[in-house]
Amino acid sequence: MNKARNISNLIGRAIYGLISLGLVIISLTMMGVALWDIWISIHERTLLIAALLNAIGLIVIGMAVFDVSKFFLEEEVFSSSATKSPAKQREALLKFFVIIAIAISLESLVFVFKAGTEDITTLIYPTFLLISAILVVVGLGVYQRLTRDDDK
């Protein structure tokens, strides 16, 4: 039984490692495409502001994907989940949701600037995205408050 558990654990870590590697490749590709679009925009003398706004969106998403990849490596590949205390598991969960909240907040700001320069009537969509980011942060605060007494 213990040998089967070790093999299962090893397979799980290998899969998370491959997923993490794939996410790193995707995030770096997104950032590279963003920089390439800026380069092309500068040399072809096209709309630089639009290229910069698109690049910010791609880089923010790429950064969030990279952070998720790093989280998977740290939490699922390099650390042993069997020896984690509930406090460490809560800390890992909070870290993951903070990454998500930051990514949603940054992406909503990019969409606000894009809507402000293109079509102000589409401003409602980034507003809802920003509200969802605020709700994630409030939810994290409530979760921390409710689970705070477990550490004592």
XYZ file of N, CA and C in Angstrom:
456
model
N 0.826 -1.200 0.000
C 0.000 0.000 0.000
C 0.868 1.261 0.000
N 1.931 1.243 0.792
C 2.817 2.396 0.877
C 3.555 2.604 -0.440
N 3.939 1.508 -1.109
C 4.639 1.616 -2.394
C 3.710 2.208 -3.455
N 2.444 1.784 -3.457
C 1.473 2.324 -4.406
C 1.252 3.812 -4.157
N 1.222 4.219 -2.898
C 1.049 5.628 -2.559
C 2.252 6.444 -3.047
N 3.455 5.893 -2.881
C 4.658 6.592 -3.351
C 4.658 6.744 -4.868
N 4.226 5.692 -5.575
C 4.174 5.759 -7.040
C 3.117 6.785 -7.472
N 1.968 6.759 -6.811
C 0.910 7.723 -7.116
C 1.376 9.153 -6.854
N 2.084 9.350 -5.759
C 2.617 10.666 -5.417
C 3.630 11.119 -6.465
N 4.477 10.221 -6.899
C 5.486 10.546 -7.909
C 4.831 10.906 -9.243
N 3.819 10.137 -9.639
C 3.108 10.431 -10.888
C 2.408 11.793 -10.790
N 1.769 12.051 -9.654
C 1.110 13.344 -9.466
C 2.089 14.497 -9.545
N 3.243 14.340 -8.921
C 4.251 15.411 -8.978
C 4.776 15.605 -10.393
N 4.949 14.509 -11.122
C 5.423 14.613 -12.510
C 4.400 15.344 -13.375
N 3.132 15.032 -13.176
C 2.083 15.689 -13.960
C 2.013 17.176 -13.618
N 2.060 17.508 -12.334
C 2.067 18.922 -11.952
C 3.307 19.625 -12.489
N 4.435 18.933 -12.518
C 5.651 19.516 -13.084
C 5.496 19.806 -14.569
N 4.882 18.875 -15.306
C 4.655 19.094 -16.739
C 3.651 20.227 -16.976
N 2.603 20.252 -16.160
C 1.628 21.338 -16.278
C 2.307 22.678 -16.004
N 3.132 22.716 -14.978
C 3.836 23.942 -14.632
C 4.774 24.376 -15.754
N 5.486 23.428 -16.341
C 6.379 23.740 -17.455
C 5.583 24.281 -18.644
N 4.443 23.659 -18.923
C 3.595 24.142 -20.010
C 3.100 25.555 -19.755
N 2.718 25.836 -18.517
C 2.254 27.184 -18.186
C 3.369 28.216 -18.311
N 4.584 27.839 -17.941
C 5.721 28.760 -18.089
C 5.949 29.070 -19.561
N 5.906 28.049 -20.393
C 6.108 28.256 -21.830
C 5.015 29.164 -22.395
N 3.774 28.921 -21.992
C 2.664 29.758 -22.464
C 2.830 31.199 -21.991
N 3.196 31.398 -20.724
C 3.321 32.763 -20.206
C 4.470 33.514 -20.875
N 5.598 32.836 -21.068
C 6.718 33.493 -21.742
C 6.392 33.801 -23.201
N 5.638 32.920 -23.842
C 5.215 33.178 -25.222
C 4.299 34.396 -25.286
N 3.378 34.496 -24.332
C 2.484 35.657 -24.310
C 3.272 36.950 -24.134
N 4.238 36.929 -23.240
C 5.051 38.132 -23.023
C 5.896 38.446 -24.249
N 6.420 37.409 -24.903
C 7.198 37.619 -26.125
C 6.348 38.197 -27.241
N 5.128 37.693 -27.393
C 4.225 38.225 -28.415
C 3.899 39.690 -28.124
N 3.714 40.027 -26.851
C 3.425 41.417 -26.483
C 4.581 42.329 -26.882
N 5.793 41.899 -26.565
C 6.955 42.719 -26.926
C 7.141 42.790 -28.444
N 6.864 41.702 -29.137
C 6.972 41.678 -30.600
C 5.955 42.640 -31.223
N 4.734 42.661 -30.692
C 3.713 43.577 -31.207
C 4.133 45.033 -31.017
N 4.767 45.340 -29.901
C 5.261 46.701 -29.683
C 6.358 47.026 -30.693
N 7.256 46.090 -30.885
C 8.352 46.270 -31.849
C 7.807 46.532 -33.250
N 6.856 45.723 -33.678
C 6.247 45.886 -35.003
C 5.532 47.232 -35.093
N 4.828 47.609 -34.049
C 4.093 48.865 -34.052
C 5.032 50.065 -34.171
N 6.168 49.990 -33.501
C 7.136 51.090 -33.575
C 7.726 51.190 -34.980
N 8.084 50.059 -35.556
C 8.757 50.092 -36.860
C 7.813 50.326 -38.035
N 6.555 49.961 -37.896
C 5.608 50.197 -38.985
C 4.837 51.490 -38.789
N 5.144 52.189 -37.701
C 4.504 53.467 -37.391
C 2.976 53.349 -37.374
N 2.509 52.279 -36.742
C 1.064 52.099 -36.581
C 0.664 52.611 -35.201
N -0.529 52.296 -34.789
C -1.047 52.793 -33.519
C -0.263 52.206 -32.343
N 0.627 52.997 -31.798
C 1.476 52.535 -30.705
C 0.681 52.394 -29.410
N -0.241 53.305 -29.154
C -1.021 53.247 -27.915
C -1.833 51.957 -27.857
N -2.470 51.589 -28.947
C -3.256 50.345 -28.982
C -2.349 49.144 -28.751
N -1.172 49.151 -29.358
C -0.230 48.044 -29.168
C 0.252 47.973 -27.724
N 0.474 49.138 -27.115
C 0.913 49.150 -25.717
C -0.171 48.622 -24.785
N -1.414 49.033 -25.025
C -2.508 48.541 -24.188
C -2.700 47.035 -24.345
N -2.615 46.556 -25.579
C -2.703 45.106 -25.795
C -1.537 44.383 -25.126
N -0.356 44.987 -25.191
C 0.825 44.380 -24.575
C 0.681 44.319 -23.057
N 0.126 45.366 -22.478
C -0.078 45.354 -21.026
C -1.007 44.212 -20.644
N -2.087 44.053 -21.393
C -3.013 42.955 -21.116
C -2.340 41.599 -21.230
N -1.568 41.403 -22.293
C -0.875 40.121 -22.478
C 0.169 39.879 -21.394
N 0.898 40.911 -21.035
C 1.937 40.748 -20.012
C 1.311 40.477 -18.652
N 0.209 41.141 -18.344
C -0.466 40.903 -17.056
C -0.970 39.467 -16.987
N -1.606 39.010 -18.052
C -2.086 37.631 -18.066
C -0.910 36.662 -18.019
N 0.139 36.966 -18.773
C 1.331 36.116 -18.754
C 1.966 36.044 -17.376
N 1.992 37.178 -16.686
C 2.542 37.208 -15.330
C 1.694 36.368 -14.382
N 0.382 36.474 -14.518
C -0.508 35.682 -13.662
C -0.344 34.195 -13.944
N -0.241 33.823 -15.207
C -0.026 32.415 -15.558
C 1.318 31.945 -15.020
N 2.338 32.782 -15.105
C 3.652 32.422 -14.567
C 3.583 32.224 -13.052
N 2.859 33.113 -12.361
C 2.703 32.982 -10.910
C 1.976 31.694 -10.536
N 0.946 31.343 -11.311
C 0.241 30.090 -11.055
C 1.184 28.901 -11.273
N 2.000 28.978 -12.307
C 2.977 27.921 -12.571
C 3.971 27.785 -11.419
N 4.451 28.912 -10.942
C 5.379 28.912 -9.809
C 4.714 28.334 -8.570
N 3.449 28.696 -8.364
C 2.695 28.165 -7.228
C 2.597 26.644 -7.316
N 2.258 26.127 -8.501
C 2.173 24.671 -8.677
C 3.511 24.003 -8.388
N 4.591 24.596 -8.863
C 5.910 24.012 -8.606
C 6.221 23.980 -7.115
N 5.985 25.104 -6.453
C 6.316 25.188 -5.027
C 5.430 24.288 -4.173
N 4.135 24.287 -4.457
C 3.187 23.606 -3.575
C 2.953 22.146 -3.936
N 3.010 21.799 -5.201
C 2.643 20.449 -5.602
C 3.840 19.591 -6.014
N 4.922 20.213 -6.456
C 6.062 19.429 -6.926
C 7.164 19.364 -5.876
N 7.550 20.514 -5.327
C 8.708 20.550 -4.435
C 8.390 20.300 -2.964
N 7.143 20.471 -2.549
C 6.830 20.256 -1.142
C 5.958 19.015 -1.002
N 6.025 18.398 0.135
C 5.243 17.203 0.405
C 3.910 17.604 1.029
N 2.814 17.268 0.345
C 1.498 17.656 0.850
C 1.096 16.812 2.050
N 1.740 15.661 2.240
C 1.378 14.804 3.373
C 1.835 15.397 4.696
N 2.874 16.224 4.662
C 3.414 16.788 5.902
C 2.940 18.213 6.148
N 2.015 18.707 5.336
C 1.548 20.074 5.512
C 0.533 20.150 6.634
N 0.719 21.136 7.470
C -0.256 21.396 8.522
C -1.437 22.161 7.911
N -2.565 22.168 8.591
C -3.702 22.955 8.074
C -3.354 24.431 7.897
N -2.510 24.962 8.764
C -2.114 26.369 8.634
C -1.324 26.591 7.344
N -0.435 25.669 7.005
C 0.339 25.797 5.760
C -0.556 25.634 4.543
N -1.536 24.746 4.627
C -2.465 24.572 3.514
C -3.318 25.820 3.316
N -3.757 26.449 4.405
C -4.506 27.706 4.293
C -3.639 28.793 3.693
N -2.380 28.837 4.103
C -1.455 29.840 3.571
C -1.273 29.658 2.061
N -1.166 28.415 1.609
C -1.025 28.140 0.184
C -2.288 28.546 -0.573
N -3.453 28.262 -0.004
C -4.715 28.640 -0.631
C -4.831 30.158 -0.737
N -4.468 30.857 0.327
C -4.515 32.317 0.307
C -3.559 32.888 -0.730
N -2.384 32.308 -0.817
C -1.388 32.768 -1.790
C -1.930 32.621 -3.210
N -2.562 31.488 -3.489
C -3.131 31.247 -4.810
C -4.217 32.270 -5.132
N -5.113 32.523 -4.189
C -6.193 33.467 -4.460
C -5.703 34.905 -4.514
N -4.636 35.233 -3.823
C -4.052 36.572 -3.950
C -3.506 36.763 -5.361
N -2.872 35.733 -5.908
C -2.381 35.795 -7.295
C -3.550 36.060 -8.238
N -4.644 35.337 -8.042
C -5.819 35.509 -8.895
C -6.404 36.914 -8.736
N -6.512 37.399 -7.508
C -7.074 38.732 -7.261
C -6.223 39.820 -7.916
N -4.910 39.692 -7.828
C -4.025 40.676 -8.459
C -4.190 40.648 -9.970
N -4.253 39.454 -10.541
C -4.407 39.346 -11.993
C -5.734 39.941 -12.450
N -6.814 39.657 -11.733
C -8.123 40.210 -12.103
C -8.102 41.738 -11.989
N -7.487 42.252 -10.925
C -7.432 43.704 -10.736
C -6.644 44.386 -11.847
N -5.489 43.845 -12.172
C -4.672 44.450 -13.231
C -5.361 44.370 -14.584
N -5.977 43.226 -14.865
C -6.661 43.075 -16.143
C -7.857 44.015 -16.239
N -8.562 44.231 -15.139
C -9.693 45.156 -15.179
C -9.217 46.585 -15.415
N -8.070 46.948 -14.846
C -7.530 48.289 -15.100
C -7.140 48.464 -16.561
N -6.558 47.433 -17.150
C -6.219 47.497 -18.579
C -7.485 47.683 -19.401
N -8.538 46.941 -19.061
C -9.798 47.068 -19.796
C -10.439 48.437 -19.593
N -10.282 49.021 -18.402
C -10.810 50.367 -18.165
C -10.115 51.363 -19.082
N -8.790 51.298 -19.168
C -8.067 52.220 -20.051
C -8.423 51.988 -21.507
N -8.580 50.730 -21.885
C -8.938 50.412 -23.269
C -10.329 50.954 -23.596
N -11.278 50.753 -22.680
C -12.641 51.260 -22.905
C -12.649 52.779 -22.936
N -11.802 53.395 -22.123
C -11.736 54.854 -22.097
C -11.193 55.448 -23.385
N -10.329 54.718 -24.074
C -9.759 55.246 -25.316
C -10.536 54.822 -26.552
N -11.300 53.723 -26.460
C -11.995 53.226 -27.639
C -13.492 53.535 -27.602
N -14.193 52.933 -26.644
C -15.645 53.074 -26.600
C -16.093 53.105 -25.148
N -16.489 54.266 -24.690
C -16.835 54.459 -23.277
C -18.073 53.656 -22.879
N -18.894 53.273 -23.856
C -20.096 52.504 -23.521
C -19.761 51.086 -23.066
N -18.559 50.609 -23.342
C -18.160 49.265 -22.901
C -17.499 49.283 -21.526
N -17.548 50.418 -20.850
C -16.914 50.539 -19.537
C -17.587 49.673 -18.469
N -18.789 49.246 -18.703
C -19.515 48.435 -17.718
C -18.834 47.077 -17.503
N -18.263 46.497 -18.541
C -17.635 45.182 -18.426
C -16.388 45.197 -17.540
N -15.474 46.144 -17.736
C -14.341 46.192 -16.802
C -14.757 46.574 -15.389
N -15.858 47.326 -15.272
C -16.351 47.672 -13.941
C -16.790 46.414 -13.198
N -17.521 45.546 -13.881
C -17.928 44.280 -13.256
C -16.724 43.405 -12.937
N -15.709 43.434 -13.784
C -14.485 42.682 -13.520
C -13.786 43.221 -12.277
N -13.738 44.530 -12.141
C -13.144 45.142 -10.953
C -13.955 44.824 -9.701
N -15.261 44.812 -9.820
C -16.112 44.429 -8.678
C -15.845 42.979 -8.287
N -15.657 42.115 -9.257
C -15.362 40.715 -8.930
C -14.010 40.594 -8.233
N -13.042 41.410 -8.623
C -11.746 41.398 -7.939
C -11.903 41.855 -6.493
N -12.719 42.859 -6.284
C -12.974 43.343 -4.927
C -13.664 42.259 -4.101
N -14.605 41.555 -4.703
C -15.295 40.473 -3.997
C -14.345 39.333 -3.641
N -13.376 39.054 -4.500
C -12.377 38.027 -4.181
C -11.556 38.459 -2.967
N -11.147 39.717 -2.935
C -10.364 40.221 -1.804
C -11.194 40.214 -0.520
N -12.455 40.638 -0.617
C -13.328 40.611 0.558
C -13.541 39.173 1.024
N -13.742 38.261 0.084
C -13.889 36.853 0.430
C -12.652 36.297 1.116
N -11.485 36.713 0.655
C -10.238 36.293 1.308
C -10.165 36.821 2.732
N -10.582 38.060 2.912
C -10.591 38.633 4.255
C -11.536 37.899 5.184
N -12.720 37.578 4.688
C -13.688 36.824 5.490
C -13.130 35.442 5.816
N -12.532 34.796 4.823
C -11.945 33.471 5.047
C -10.849 33.525 6.111
N -9.988 34.526 6.025
C -8.922 34.657 7.027
C -9.505 34.917 8.407
N -10.519 35.735 8.452
C -11.143 36.046 9.745
C -11.795 34.806 10.358
N -12.464 34.011 9.531
C -13.150 32.828 10.038
C -12.193 31.708 10.426
N -11.047 31.633 9.766
C -10.100 30.557 10.060
C -8.970 30.982 10.995
N -8.995 32.207 11.442
C -7.919 32.738 12.305
C -7.841 32.002 13.628
N -8.979 31.642 14.196
C -8.992 30.990 15.496
C -8.478 29.561 15.452
N -8.414 28.954 14.274
C -7.916 27.585 14.140
C -6.435 27.486 14.444
N -5.705 28.581 14.273
C -4.255 28.574 14.497
C -3.900 28.583 15.977
N -4.830 28.973 16.823
C -4.531 29.120 18.251
C -4.701 27.818 18.983
